[in-house]
Short mmCIF file of C-alpha atoms in Angstrom, two decimals:
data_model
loop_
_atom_site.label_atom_id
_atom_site.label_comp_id
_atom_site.label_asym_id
_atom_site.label_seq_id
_atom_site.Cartn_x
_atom_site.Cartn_y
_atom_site.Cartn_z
CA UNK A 1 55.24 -62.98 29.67
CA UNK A 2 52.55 -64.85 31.23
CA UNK A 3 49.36 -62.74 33.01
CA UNK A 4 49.28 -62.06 36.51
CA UNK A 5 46.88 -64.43 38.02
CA UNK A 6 44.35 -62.56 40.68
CA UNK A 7 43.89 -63.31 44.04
CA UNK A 8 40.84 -64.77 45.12
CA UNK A 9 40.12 -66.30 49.30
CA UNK A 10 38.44 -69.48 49.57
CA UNK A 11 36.67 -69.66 52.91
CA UNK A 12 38.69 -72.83 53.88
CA UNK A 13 41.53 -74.68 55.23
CA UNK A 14 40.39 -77.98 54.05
CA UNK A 15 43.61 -79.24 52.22
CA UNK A 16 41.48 -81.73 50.11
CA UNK A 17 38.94 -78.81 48.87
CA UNK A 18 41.55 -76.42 47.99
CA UNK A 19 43.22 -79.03 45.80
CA UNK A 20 40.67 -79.86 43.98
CA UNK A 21 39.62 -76.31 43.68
CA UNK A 22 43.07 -74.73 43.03
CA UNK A 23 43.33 -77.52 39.92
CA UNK A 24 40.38 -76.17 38.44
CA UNK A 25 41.03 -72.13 38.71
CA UNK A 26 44.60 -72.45 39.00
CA UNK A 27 45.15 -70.91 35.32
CA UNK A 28 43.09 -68.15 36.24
CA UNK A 29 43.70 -67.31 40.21
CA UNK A 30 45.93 -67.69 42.93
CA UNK A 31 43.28 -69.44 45.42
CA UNK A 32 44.04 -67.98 48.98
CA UNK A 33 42.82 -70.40 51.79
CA UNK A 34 42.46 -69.08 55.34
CA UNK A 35 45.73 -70.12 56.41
CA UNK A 36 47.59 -68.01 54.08
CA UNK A 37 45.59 -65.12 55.49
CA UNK A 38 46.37 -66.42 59.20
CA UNK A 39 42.48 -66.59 59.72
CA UNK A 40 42.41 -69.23 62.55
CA UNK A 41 38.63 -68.44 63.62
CA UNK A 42 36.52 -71.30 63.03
CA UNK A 43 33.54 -69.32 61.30
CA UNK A 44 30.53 -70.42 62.68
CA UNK A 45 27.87 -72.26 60.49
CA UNK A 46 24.31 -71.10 61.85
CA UNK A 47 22.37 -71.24 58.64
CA UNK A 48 19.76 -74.00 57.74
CA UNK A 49 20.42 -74.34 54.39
CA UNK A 50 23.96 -74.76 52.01
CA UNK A 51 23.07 -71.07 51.00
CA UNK A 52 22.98 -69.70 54.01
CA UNK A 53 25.87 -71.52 55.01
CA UNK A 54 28.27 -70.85 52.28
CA UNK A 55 26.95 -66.65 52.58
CA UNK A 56 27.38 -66.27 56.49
CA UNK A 57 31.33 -67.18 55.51
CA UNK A 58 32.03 -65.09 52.66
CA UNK A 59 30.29 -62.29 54.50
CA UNK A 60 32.87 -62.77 57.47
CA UNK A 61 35.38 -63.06 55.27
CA UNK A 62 34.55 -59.93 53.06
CA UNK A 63 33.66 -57.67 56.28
CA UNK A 64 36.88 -58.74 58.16
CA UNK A 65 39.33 -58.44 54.62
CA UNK A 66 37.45 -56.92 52.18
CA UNK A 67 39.27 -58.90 49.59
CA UNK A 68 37.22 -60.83 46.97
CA UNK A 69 36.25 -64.26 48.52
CA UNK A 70 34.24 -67.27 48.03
CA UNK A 71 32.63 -70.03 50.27
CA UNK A 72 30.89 -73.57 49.79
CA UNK A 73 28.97 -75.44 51.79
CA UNK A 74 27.92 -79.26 50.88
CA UNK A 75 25.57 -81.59 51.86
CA UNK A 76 24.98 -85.44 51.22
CA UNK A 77 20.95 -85.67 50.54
CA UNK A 78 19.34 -88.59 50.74
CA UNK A 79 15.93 -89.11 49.55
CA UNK A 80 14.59 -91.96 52.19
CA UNK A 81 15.78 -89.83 54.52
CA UNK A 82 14.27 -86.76 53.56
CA UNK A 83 17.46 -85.35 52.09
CA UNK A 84 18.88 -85.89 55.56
CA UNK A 85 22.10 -85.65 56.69
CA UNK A 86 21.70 -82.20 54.23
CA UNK A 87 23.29 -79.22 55.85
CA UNK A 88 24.40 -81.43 58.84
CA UNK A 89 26.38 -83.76 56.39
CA UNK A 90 29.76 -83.02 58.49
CA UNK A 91 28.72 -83.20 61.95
CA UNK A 92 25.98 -85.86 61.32
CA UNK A 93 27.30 -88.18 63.71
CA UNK A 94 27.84 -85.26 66.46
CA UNK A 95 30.09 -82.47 66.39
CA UNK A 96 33.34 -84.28 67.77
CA UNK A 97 32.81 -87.90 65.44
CA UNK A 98 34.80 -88.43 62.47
CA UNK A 99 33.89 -89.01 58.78
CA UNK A 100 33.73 -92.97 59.39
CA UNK A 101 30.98 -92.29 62.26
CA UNK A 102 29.27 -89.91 60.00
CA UNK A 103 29.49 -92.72 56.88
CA UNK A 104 28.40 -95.79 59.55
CA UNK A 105 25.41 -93.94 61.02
CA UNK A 106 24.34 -93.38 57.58
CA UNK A 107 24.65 -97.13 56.35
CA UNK A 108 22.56 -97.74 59.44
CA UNK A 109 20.07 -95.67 58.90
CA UNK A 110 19.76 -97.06 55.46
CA UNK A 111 19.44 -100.42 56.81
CA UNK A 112 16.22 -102.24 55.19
CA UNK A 113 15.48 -99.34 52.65
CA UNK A 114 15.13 -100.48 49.22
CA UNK A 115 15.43 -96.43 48.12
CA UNK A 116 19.00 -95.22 48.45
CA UNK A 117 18.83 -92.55 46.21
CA UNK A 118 20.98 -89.42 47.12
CA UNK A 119 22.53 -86.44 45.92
CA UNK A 120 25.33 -84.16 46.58
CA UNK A 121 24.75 -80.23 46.66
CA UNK A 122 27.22 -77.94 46.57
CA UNK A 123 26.53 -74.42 47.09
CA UNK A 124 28.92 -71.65 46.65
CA UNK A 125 28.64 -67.87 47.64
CA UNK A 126 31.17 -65.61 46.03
CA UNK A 127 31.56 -61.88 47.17
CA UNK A 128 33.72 -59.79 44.63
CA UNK A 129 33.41 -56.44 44.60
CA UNK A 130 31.27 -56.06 47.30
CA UNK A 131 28.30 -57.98 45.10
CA UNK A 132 27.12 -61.11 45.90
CA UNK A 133 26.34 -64.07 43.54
CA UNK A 134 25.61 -67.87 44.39
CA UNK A 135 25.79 -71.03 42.58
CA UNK A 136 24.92 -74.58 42.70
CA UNK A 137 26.20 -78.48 41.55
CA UNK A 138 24.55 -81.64 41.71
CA UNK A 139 25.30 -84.80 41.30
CA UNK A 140 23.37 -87.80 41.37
CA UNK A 141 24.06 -91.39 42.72
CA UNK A 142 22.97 -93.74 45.12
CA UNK A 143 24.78 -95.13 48.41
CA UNK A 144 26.35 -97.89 48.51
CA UNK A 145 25.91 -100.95 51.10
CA UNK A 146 29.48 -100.77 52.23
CA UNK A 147 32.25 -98.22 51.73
CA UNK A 148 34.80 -98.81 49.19
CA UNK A 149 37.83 -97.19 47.68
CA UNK A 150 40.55 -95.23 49.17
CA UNK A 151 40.81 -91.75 47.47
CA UNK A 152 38.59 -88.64 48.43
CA UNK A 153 37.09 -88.06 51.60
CA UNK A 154 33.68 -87.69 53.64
CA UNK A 155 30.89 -90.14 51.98
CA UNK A 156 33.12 -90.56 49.09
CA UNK A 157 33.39 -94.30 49.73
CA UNK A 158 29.59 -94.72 49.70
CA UNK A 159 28.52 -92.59 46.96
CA UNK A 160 27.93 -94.05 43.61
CA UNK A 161 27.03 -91.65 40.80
CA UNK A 162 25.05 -92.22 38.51
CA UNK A 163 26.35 -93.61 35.18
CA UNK A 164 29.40 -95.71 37.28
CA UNK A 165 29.95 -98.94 38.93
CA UNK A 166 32.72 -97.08 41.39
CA UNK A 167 32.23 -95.05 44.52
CA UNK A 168 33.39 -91.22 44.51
CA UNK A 169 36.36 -92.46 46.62
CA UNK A 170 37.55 -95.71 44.20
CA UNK A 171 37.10 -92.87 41.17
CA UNK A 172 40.14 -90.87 42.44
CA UNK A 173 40.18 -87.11 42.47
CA UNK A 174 41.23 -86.78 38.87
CA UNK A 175 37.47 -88.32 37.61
CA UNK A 176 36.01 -86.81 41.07
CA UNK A 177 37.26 -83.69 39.79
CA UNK A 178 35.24 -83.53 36.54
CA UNK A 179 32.04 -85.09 37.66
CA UNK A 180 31.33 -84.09 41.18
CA UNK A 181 28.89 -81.84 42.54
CA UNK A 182 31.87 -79.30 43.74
CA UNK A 183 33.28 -79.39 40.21
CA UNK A 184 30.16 -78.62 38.96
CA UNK A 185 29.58 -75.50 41.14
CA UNK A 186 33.55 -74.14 40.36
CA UNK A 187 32.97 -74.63 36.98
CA UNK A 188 30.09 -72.13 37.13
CA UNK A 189 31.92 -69.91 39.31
CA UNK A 190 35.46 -70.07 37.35
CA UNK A 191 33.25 -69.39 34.13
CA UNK A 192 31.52 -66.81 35.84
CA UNK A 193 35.14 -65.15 37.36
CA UNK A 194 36.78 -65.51 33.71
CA UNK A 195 34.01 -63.05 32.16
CA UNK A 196 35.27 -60.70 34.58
#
């Protein structure tokens, strides 16, 4: 008889996210997105930071369900442009543009710089039990001069990490999955959640 798995919300109802987090704490919990709690509400992101991002939605979450719940938030940094887009990764283009905006105003304000260093930061706030714990994945790379690949999503198909010749998005999810700066941040949280 196998173990009940728990029940644990992720503050999202972004299908790629949940997928890739759902294969990596599958085993362990039945990942709830906000859909399957019929949570429509768009929770506002008024932090300055991925912390205070990823802690203003588990906080809604917790207050409104008071079930144990966890939140990201992500941000491409990019070191010529002093870790812009950062916490305004997703709307970088303006609120109502699309990731393709978001990539092509990036590749223009790269235009001419030698440096194109960047990072992704993923930062996670969990709430269980009422007690709140955060944690944090980076990886490394640089961007690309033109988007390539067809997997992923975001600035997958200009990100290059470090240690490969492929973007994020000609990787595919299953090597995306193991090396990426989300993956790195669920693997501290599942650890974290499996002590428990």
């Amino acid at each position: 008889m196998g173990t009940r798995r728990k029940k644990i919300v992720f503050a999202t109802n972004n299908a790629h996210k949940l997928e890739e987090v759902q294969a990596m704490l599958g085993e362990y919990y039945q990942v709830l997105s906000l859909q399957d709690l019929g949570e429509n509400t768009d929770i506002p992101e008024t932090g300055t930071t991925l912390e205070e991002n990823a802690m203003i939605k588990a906080d809604y979450l917790w207050k409104k369900y008071r079930q144990n719940c966890f939140a990201d938030d992500t941000g491409l940094e990019v070191e010529a442009l002093n870790n812009a887009p950062g916490v305004y990764s997703a709307r970088y283009a303006g609120e109502q543009k699309s990731s393709a905006d978001n990539v092509k105003k990036l590749l223009n304000e790269l235009q001419g710089k030698d440096n194109r260093n960047a990072r992704f930061r993923t930062v996670i706030a969990l709430i269980q039990d009422g007690k709140r714990y955060q944690f944090e994945g980076i990886v490394n790379g640089v961007i690309t001069e033109i988007p390539a690949g067809e997997s992923g999503f975001g600035y997958d198909p200009v990100f290059q990490p470090d240690g490969y010749q492929e973007t994020f998005a000609e990787l595919g999810l299953d090597i995306k999955n193991k090396i990426s700066h989300r993956a790195k941040a669920v693997e501290q949280l599942a650890l974290f959640l499996r002590r428990k």
